[in-house]
Tab-separated table of C-alpha atoms and ligand atoms in Angstrom:
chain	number	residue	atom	x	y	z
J	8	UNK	CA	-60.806	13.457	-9.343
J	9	UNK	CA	-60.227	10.053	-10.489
J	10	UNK	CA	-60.809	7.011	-8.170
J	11	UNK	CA	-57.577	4.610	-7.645
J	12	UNK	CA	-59.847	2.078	-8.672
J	13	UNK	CA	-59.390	0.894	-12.104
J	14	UNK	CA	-62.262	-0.751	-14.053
J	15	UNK	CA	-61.845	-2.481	-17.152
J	16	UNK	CA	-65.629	-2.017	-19.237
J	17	UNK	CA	-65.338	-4.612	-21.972
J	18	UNK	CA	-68.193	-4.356	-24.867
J	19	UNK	CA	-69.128	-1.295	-25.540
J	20	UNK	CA	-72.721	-1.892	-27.018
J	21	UNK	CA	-76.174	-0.380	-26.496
J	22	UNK	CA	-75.629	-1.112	-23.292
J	23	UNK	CA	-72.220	-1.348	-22.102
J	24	UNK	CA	-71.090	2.297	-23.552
J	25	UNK	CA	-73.684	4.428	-21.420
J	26	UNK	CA	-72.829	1.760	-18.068
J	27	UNK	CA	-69.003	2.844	-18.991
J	28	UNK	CA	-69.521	6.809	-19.449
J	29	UNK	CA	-71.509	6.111	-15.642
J	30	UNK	CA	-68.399	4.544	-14.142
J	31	UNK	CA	-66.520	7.549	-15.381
J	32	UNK	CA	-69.137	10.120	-14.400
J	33	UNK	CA	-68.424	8.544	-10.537
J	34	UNK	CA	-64.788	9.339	-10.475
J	35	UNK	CA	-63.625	5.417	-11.648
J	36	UNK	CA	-60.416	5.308	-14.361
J	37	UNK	CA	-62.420	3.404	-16.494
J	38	UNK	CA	-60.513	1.534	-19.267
J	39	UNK	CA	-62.609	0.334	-22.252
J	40	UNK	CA	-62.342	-2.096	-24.631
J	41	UNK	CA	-64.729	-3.057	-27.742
J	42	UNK	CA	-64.352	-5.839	-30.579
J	43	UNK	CA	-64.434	-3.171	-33.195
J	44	UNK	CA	-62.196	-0.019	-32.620
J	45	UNK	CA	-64.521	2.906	-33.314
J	46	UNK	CA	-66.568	2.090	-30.145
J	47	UNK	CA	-63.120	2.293	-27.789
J	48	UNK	CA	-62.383	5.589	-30.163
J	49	UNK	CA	-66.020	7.066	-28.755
J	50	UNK	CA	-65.513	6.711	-25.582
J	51	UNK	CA	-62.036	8.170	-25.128
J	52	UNK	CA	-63.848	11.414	-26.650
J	53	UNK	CA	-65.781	11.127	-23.060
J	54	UNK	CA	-62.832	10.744	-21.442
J	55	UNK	CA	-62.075	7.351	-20.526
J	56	UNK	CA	-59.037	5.153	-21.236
J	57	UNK	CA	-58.731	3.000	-24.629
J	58	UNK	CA	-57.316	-0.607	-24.903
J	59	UNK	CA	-56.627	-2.484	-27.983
J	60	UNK	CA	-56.759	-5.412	-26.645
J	61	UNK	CA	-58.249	-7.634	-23.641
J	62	UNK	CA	-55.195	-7.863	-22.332
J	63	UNK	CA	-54.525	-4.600	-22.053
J	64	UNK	CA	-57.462	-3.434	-20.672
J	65	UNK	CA	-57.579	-6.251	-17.808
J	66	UNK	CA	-54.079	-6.349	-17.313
J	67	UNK	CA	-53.649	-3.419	-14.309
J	68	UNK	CA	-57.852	-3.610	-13.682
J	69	UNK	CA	-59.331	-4.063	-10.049
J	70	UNK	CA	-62.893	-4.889	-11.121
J	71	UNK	CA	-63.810	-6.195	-15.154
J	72	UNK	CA	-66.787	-5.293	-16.320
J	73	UNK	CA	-67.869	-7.553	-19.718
J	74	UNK	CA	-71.292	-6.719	-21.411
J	75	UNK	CA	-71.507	-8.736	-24.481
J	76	UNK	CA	-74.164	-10.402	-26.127
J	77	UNK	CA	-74.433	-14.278	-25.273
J	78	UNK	CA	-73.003	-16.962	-23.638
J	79	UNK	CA	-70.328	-17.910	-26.041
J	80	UNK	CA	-69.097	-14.252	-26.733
J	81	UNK	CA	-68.864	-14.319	-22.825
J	82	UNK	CA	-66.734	-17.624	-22.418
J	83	UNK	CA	-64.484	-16.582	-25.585
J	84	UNK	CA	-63.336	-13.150	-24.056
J	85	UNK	CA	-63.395	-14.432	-20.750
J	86	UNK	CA	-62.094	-17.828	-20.761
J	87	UNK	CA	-60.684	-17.851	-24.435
J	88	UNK	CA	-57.008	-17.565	-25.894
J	89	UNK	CA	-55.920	-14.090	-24.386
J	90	UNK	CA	-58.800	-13.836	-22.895
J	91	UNK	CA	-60.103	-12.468	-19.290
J	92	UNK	CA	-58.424	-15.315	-17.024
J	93	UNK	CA	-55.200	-15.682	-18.766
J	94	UNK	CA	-54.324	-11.186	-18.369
J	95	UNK	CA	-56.263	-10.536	-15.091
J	96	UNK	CA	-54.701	-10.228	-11.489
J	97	UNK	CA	-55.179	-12.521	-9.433
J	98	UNK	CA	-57.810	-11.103	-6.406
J	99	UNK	CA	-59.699	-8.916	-9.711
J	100	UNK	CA	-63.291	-8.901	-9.382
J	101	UNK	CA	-64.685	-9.805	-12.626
J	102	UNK	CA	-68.602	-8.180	-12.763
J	103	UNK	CA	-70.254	-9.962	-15.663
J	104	UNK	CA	-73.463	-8.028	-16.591
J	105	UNK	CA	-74.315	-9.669	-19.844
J	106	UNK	CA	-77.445	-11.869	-20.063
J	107	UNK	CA	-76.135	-15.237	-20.362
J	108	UNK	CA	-77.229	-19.164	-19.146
J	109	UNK	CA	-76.971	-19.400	-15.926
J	110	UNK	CA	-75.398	-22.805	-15.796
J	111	UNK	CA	-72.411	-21.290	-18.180
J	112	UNK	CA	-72.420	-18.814	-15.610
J	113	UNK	CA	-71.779	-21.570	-13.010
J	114	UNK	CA	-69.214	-23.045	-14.622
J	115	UNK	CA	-67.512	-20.040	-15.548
J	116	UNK	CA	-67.231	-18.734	-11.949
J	117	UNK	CA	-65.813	-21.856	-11.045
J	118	UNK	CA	-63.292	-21.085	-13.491
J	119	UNK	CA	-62.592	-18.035	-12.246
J	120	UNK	CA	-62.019	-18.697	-9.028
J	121	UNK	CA	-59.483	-21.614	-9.944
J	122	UNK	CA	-57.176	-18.475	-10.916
J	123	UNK	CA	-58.175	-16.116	-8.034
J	124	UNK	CA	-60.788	-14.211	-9.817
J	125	UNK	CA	-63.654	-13.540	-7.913
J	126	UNK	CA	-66.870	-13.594	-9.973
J	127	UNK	CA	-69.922	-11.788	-9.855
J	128	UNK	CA	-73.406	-11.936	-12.326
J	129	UNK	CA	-75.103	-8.825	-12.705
J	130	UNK	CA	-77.543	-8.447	-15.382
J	131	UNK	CA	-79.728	-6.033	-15.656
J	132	UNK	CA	-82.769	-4.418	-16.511
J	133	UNK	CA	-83.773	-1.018	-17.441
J	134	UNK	CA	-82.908	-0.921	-21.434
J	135	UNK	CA	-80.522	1.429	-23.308
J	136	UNK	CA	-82.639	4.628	-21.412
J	137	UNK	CA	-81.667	3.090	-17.792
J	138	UNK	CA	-78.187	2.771	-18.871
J	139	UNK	CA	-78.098	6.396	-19.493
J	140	UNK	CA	-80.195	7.368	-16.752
J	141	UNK	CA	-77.890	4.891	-14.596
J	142	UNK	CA	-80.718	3.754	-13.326
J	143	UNK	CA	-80.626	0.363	-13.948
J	144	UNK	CA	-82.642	-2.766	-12.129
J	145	UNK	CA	-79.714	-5.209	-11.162
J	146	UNK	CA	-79.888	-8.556	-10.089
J	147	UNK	CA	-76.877	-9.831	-8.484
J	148	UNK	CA	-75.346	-13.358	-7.692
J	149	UNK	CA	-72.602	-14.494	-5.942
J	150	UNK	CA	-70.619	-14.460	-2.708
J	151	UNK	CA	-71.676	-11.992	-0.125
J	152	UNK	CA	-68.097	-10.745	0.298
J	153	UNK	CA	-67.641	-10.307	-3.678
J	154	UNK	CA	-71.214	-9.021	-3.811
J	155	UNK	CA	-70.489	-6.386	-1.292
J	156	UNK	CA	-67.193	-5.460	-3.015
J	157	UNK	CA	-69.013	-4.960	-6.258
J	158	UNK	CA	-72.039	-3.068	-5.212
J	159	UNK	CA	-69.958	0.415	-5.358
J	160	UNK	CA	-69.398	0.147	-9.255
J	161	UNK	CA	-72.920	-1.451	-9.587
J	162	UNK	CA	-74.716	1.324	-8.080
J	163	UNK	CA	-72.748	3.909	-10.205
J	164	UNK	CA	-74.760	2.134	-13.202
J	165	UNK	CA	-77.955	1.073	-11.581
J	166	UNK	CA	-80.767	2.415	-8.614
J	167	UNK	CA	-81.907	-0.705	-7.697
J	168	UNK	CA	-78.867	-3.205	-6.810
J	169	UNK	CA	-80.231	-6.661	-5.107
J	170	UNK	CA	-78.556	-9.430	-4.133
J	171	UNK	CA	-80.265	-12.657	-4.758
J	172	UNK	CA	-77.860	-15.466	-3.820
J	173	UNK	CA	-74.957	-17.848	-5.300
J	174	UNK	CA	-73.401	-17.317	-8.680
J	175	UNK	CA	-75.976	-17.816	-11.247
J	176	UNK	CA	-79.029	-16.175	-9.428
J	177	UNK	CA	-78.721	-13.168	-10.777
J	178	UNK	CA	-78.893	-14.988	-14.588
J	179	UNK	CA	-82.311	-17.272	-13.512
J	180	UNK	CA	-84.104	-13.697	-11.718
J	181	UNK	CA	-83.074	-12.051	-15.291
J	182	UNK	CA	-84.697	-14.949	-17.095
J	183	UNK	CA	-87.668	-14.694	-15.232
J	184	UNK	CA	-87.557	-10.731	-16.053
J	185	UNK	CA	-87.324	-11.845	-19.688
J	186	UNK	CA	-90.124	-13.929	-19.788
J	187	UNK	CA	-92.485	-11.399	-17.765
J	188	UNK	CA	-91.454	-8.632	-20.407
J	189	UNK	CA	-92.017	-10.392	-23.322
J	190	UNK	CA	-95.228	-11.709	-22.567
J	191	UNK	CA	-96.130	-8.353	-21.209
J	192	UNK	CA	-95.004	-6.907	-24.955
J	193	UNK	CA	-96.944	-9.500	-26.748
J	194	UNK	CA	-100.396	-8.878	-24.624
J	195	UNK	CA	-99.746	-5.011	-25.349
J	196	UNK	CA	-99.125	-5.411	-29.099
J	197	UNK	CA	-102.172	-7.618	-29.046
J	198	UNK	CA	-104.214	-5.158	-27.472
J	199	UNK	CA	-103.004	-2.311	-29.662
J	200	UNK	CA	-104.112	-3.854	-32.739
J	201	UNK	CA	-106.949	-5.337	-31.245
J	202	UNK	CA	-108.072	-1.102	-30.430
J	203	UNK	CA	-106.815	-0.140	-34.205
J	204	UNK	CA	-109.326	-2.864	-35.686
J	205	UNK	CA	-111.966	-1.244	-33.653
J	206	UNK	CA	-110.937	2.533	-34.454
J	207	UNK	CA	-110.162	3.607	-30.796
J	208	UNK	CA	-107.976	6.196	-30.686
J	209	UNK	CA	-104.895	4.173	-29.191
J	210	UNK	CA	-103.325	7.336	-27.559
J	211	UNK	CA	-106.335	7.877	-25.673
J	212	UNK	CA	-106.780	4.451	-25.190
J	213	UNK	CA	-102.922	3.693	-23.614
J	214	UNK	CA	-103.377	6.917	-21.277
J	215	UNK	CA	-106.186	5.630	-19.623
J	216	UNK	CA	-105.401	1.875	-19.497
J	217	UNK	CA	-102.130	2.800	-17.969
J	218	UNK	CA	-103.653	4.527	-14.957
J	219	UNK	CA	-105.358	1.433	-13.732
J	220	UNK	CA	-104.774	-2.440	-13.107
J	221	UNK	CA	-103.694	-2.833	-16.793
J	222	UNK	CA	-100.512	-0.238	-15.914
J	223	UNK	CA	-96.735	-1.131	-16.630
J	224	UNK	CA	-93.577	0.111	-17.719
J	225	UNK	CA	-93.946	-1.352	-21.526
J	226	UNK	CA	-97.413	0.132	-22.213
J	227	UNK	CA	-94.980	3.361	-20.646
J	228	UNK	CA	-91.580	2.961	-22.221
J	229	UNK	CA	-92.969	0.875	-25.638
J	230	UNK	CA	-96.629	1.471	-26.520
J	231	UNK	CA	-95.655	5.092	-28.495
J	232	UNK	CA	-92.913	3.674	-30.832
J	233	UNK	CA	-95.632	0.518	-31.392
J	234	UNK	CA	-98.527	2.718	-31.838
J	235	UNK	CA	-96.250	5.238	-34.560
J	236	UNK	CA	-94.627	2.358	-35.816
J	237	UNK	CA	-91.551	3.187	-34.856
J	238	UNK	CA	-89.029	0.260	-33.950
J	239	UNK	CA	-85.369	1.360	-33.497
J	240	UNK	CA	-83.622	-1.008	-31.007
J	241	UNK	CA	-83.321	-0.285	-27.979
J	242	UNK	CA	-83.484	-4.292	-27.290
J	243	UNK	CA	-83.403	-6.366	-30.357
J	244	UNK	CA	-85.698	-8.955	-31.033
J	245	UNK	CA	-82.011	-10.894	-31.592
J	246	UNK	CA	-80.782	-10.807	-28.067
J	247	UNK	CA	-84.847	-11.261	-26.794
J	248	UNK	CA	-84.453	-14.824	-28.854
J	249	UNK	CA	-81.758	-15.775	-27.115
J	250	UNK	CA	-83.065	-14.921	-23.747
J	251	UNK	CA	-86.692	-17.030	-24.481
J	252	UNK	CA	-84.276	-19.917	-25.202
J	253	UNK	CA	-82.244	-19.552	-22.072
J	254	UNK	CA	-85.700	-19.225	-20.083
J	255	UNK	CA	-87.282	-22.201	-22.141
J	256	UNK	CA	-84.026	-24.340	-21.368
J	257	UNK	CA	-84.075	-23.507	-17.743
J	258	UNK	CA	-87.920	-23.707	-17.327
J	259	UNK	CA	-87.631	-27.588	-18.866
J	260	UNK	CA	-84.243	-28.580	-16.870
J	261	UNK	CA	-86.403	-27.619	-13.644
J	262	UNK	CA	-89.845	-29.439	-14.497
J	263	UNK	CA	-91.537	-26.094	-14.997
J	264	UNK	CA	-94.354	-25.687	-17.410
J	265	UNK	CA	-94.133	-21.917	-19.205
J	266	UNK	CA	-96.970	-22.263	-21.773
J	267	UNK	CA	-97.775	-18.918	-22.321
J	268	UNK	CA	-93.697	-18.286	-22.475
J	269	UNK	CA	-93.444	-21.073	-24.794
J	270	UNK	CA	-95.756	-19.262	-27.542
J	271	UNK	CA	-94.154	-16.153	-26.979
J	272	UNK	CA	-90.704	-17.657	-27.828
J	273	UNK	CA	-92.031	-19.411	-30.951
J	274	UNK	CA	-93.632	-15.751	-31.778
J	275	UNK	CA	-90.173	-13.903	-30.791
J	276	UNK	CA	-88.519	-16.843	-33.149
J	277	UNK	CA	-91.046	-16.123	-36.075
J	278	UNK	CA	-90.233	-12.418	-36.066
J	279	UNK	CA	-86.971	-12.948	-35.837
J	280	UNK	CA	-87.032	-15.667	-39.148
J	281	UNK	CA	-89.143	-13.114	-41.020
J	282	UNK	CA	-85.425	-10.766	-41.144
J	283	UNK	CA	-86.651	-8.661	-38.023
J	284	UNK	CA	-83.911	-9.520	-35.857
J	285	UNK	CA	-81.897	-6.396	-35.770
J	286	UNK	CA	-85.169	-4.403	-34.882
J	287	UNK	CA	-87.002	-3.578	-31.471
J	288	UNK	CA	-88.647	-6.432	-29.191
J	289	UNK	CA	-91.554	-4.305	-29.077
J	290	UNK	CA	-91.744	-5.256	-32.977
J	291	UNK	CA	-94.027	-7.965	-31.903
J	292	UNK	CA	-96.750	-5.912	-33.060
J	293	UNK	CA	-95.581	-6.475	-36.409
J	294	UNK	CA	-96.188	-10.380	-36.171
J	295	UNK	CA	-99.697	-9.366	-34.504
J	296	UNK	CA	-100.414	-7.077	-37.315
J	297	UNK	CA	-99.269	-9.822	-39.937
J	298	UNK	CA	-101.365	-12.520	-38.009
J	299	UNK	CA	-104.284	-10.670	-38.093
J	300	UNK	CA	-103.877	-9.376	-41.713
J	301	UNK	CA	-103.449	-6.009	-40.940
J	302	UNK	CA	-99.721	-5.672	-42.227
J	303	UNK	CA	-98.768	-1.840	-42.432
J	304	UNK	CA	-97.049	-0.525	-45.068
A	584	NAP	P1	-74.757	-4.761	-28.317
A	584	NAP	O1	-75.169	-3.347	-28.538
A	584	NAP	O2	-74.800	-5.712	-29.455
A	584	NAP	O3	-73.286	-4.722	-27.688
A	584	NAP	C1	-72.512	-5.851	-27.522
A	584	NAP	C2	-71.053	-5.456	-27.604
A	584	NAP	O4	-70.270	-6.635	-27.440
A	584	NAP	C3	-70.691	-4.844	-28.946
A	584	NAP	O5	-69.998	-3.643	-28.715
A	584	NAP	C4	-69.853	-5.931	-29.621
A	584	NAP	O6	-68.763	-5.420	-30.366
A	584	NAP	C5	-69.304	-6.713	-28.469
A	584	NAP	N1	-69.141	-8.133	-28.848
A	584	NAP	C6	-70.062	-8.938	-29.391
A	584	NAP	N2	-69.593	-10.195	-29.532
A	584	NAP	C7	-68.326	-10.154	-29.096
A	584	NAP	C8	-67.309	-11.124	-29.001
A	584	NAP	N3	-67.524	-12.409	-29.362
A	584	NAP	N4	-66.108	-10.746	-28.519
A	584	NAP	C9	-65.896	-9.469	-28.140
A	584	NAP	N5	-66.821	-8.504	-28.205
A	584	NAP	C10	-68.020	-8.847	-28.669
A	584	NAP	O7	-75.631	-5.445	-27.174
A	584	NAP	P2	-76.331	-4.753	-25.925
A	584	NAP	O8	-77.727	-4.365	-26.304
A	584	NAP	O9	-75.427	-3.749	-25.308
A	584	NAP	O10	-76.490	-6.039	-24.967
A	584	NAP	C11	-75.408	-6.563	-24.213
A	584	NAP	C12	-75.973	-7.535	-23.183
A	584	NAP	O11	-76.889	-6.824	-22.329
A	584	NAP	C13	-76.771	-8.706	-23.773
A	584	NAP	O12	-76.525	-9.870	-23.049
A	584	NAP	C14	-78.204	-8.256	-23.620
A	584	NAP	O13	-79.088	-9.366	-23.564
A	584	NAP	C15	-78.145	-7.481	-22.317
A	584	NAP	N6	-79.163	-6.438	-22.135
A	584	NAP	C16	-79.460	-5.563	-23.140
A	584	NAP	C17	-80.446	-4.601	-22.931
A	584	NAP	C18	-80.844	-3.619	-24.025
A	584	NAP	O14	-81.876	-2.952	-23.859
A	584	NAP	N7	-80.093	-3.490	-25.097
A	584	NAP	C19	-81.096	-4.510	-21.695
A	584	NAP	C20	-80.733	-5.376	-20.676
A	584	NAP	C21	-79.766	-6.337	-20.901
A	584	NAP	P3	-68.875	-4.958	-31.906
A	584	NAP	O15	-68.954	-3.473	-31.852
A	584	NAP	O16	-67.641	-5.474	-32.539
A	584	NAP	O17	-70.112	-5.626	-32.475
């Protein structure tokens, strides 16, 4: 049975088409829109509702969802000509889960509100298999009231659903979550070809280092596709980029010295310069590889 709740799911990525197919999976009539057509086309095969346009798809929503890539992709369709602000209701709860700059998130909630839209940031954690799973990490900011009004539709996408204060906290806790997963990438990737150059068998060598102190969720989710060379996104080293520049930015606007963040920017930078953009973050063991002339064919 479908909820009376409509949600309007706009971007349909990696990311936002599995968080869409969740909504619908929990009884919401989701309605989704995507930049290019064939993604909306997709996902009324798994049964959801298509809109052409932003408009459209916000016009009759109760809560927007918008998963896009960056900031300005997030201020276009939200604040932009025919965007978000100009279609929705006033009293919709716009739910923006995209990783963007906090302080655009700031302004853009102010925004918001100016037309009655009550604004939450969401990002999350988990990757393109807790999307599917629906069992993403997500760190929420905003009013309690709105917060409590979106944690329904947040926990049809995620498991762990936190709320950690104004609009914009939820942006600086997923910067910090950026900057502890890249450097946790770069120390594996490191490591990896640090056990290659020695001829250690790396399976053997990632089972046992991930039962003790060494143990986390990349040498778990990322150290097989690094070991076999294998680095379909999943989280490109594009959108990682961005995110070191948004945690660089913030880290300097609050007198906070990052140095080990700062090199793993400039190495997430490099890769990206050297045409790996569109790849994996967990490519990083290509630049390692490179560094240490051991380049793989
Ligand atoms: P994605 O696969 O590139 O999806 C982004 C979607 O937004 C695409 O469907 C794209 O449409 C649409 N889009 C892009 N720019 C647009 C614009 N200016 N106007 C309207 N639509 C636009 O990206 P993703 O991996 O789902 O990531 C989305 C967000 O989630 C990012 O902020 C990312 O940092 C964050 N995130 C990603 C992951 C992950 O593992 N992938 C994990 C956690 C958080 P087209 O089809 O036309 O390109």
């Amino acid at each position: 049975m479908r909820s009376s709740t409509a949600v309007a799911v706009l971007g349909l990525g990696i990311m936002g088409g599995p968080m869409a197919n969740n909504l619908l999976r929990a009884g919401y009539d989701v309605i989704g829109y995507n930049r290019s057509p064939a993604k909306v086309a997709n996902f009324v095969e798994q049964g959801g509702r298509g809109a052409e346009t932003i408009a459209a798809a916000v016009h009759d929503a109760d809560v927007i969802v918008t998963m896009l890539p960056d900031s300005p992709d997030v201020e276009q369709v939200v604040a932009g000509e025919d965007g978000v602000l100009e279609h929705a209701a006033s009293g919709a709860l716009w739910i923006d889960a995209s990783t963007i700059r906090p302080d655009v998130t700031v302004r853009m909630a102010a925004a918001a509100a100016d037309k009655g839209i009550r604004a939450v940031d969401a990002p999350v954690s988990g990757g393109e298999a807790g999307a599917i799973e629906g069992s993403l990490s997500i760190m929420v900011g905003g009013a309690a009231a709105d917060v409590d009004a979106a944690r329904p539709i947040l926990e049809a996408m995620g498991t762990t659903v936190v709320h950690v204060g104004p609009a914009g906290s939820g942006q600086t806790v997923k910067a910090a979550n950026q900057l502890i997963v890249a450097g946790t990438i770069e120390l594996v990737a490191e490591a990896l070809v640090f056990l290659d150059a020695h001829g250690v068998d790396a399976e053997a060598a990632v089972k046992v280092l991930a039962g003790g102190l060494a143990g986390n969720r990349i040498l778990d989710r990322k150290a097989a596709g690094m070991i076999a060379g294998d680095y379909t996104p999943g989280f490109r080293v594009d959108l990682h980029h961005k995110d070191l520049g948004i945690v660089t930015a913030a880290a300097r606007e609050a007198g906070v010295a990052i140095p080990l963040g700062v090199v793993v920017a400039q190495l997430m930078g490099a890769l990206r310069a050297r045409g790996h953009g569109s790849l994996d973050h967990s490519a990083l063991r290509l630049l390692v590889d490179e560094l240490s002339g051991r380049a793989r064919s």
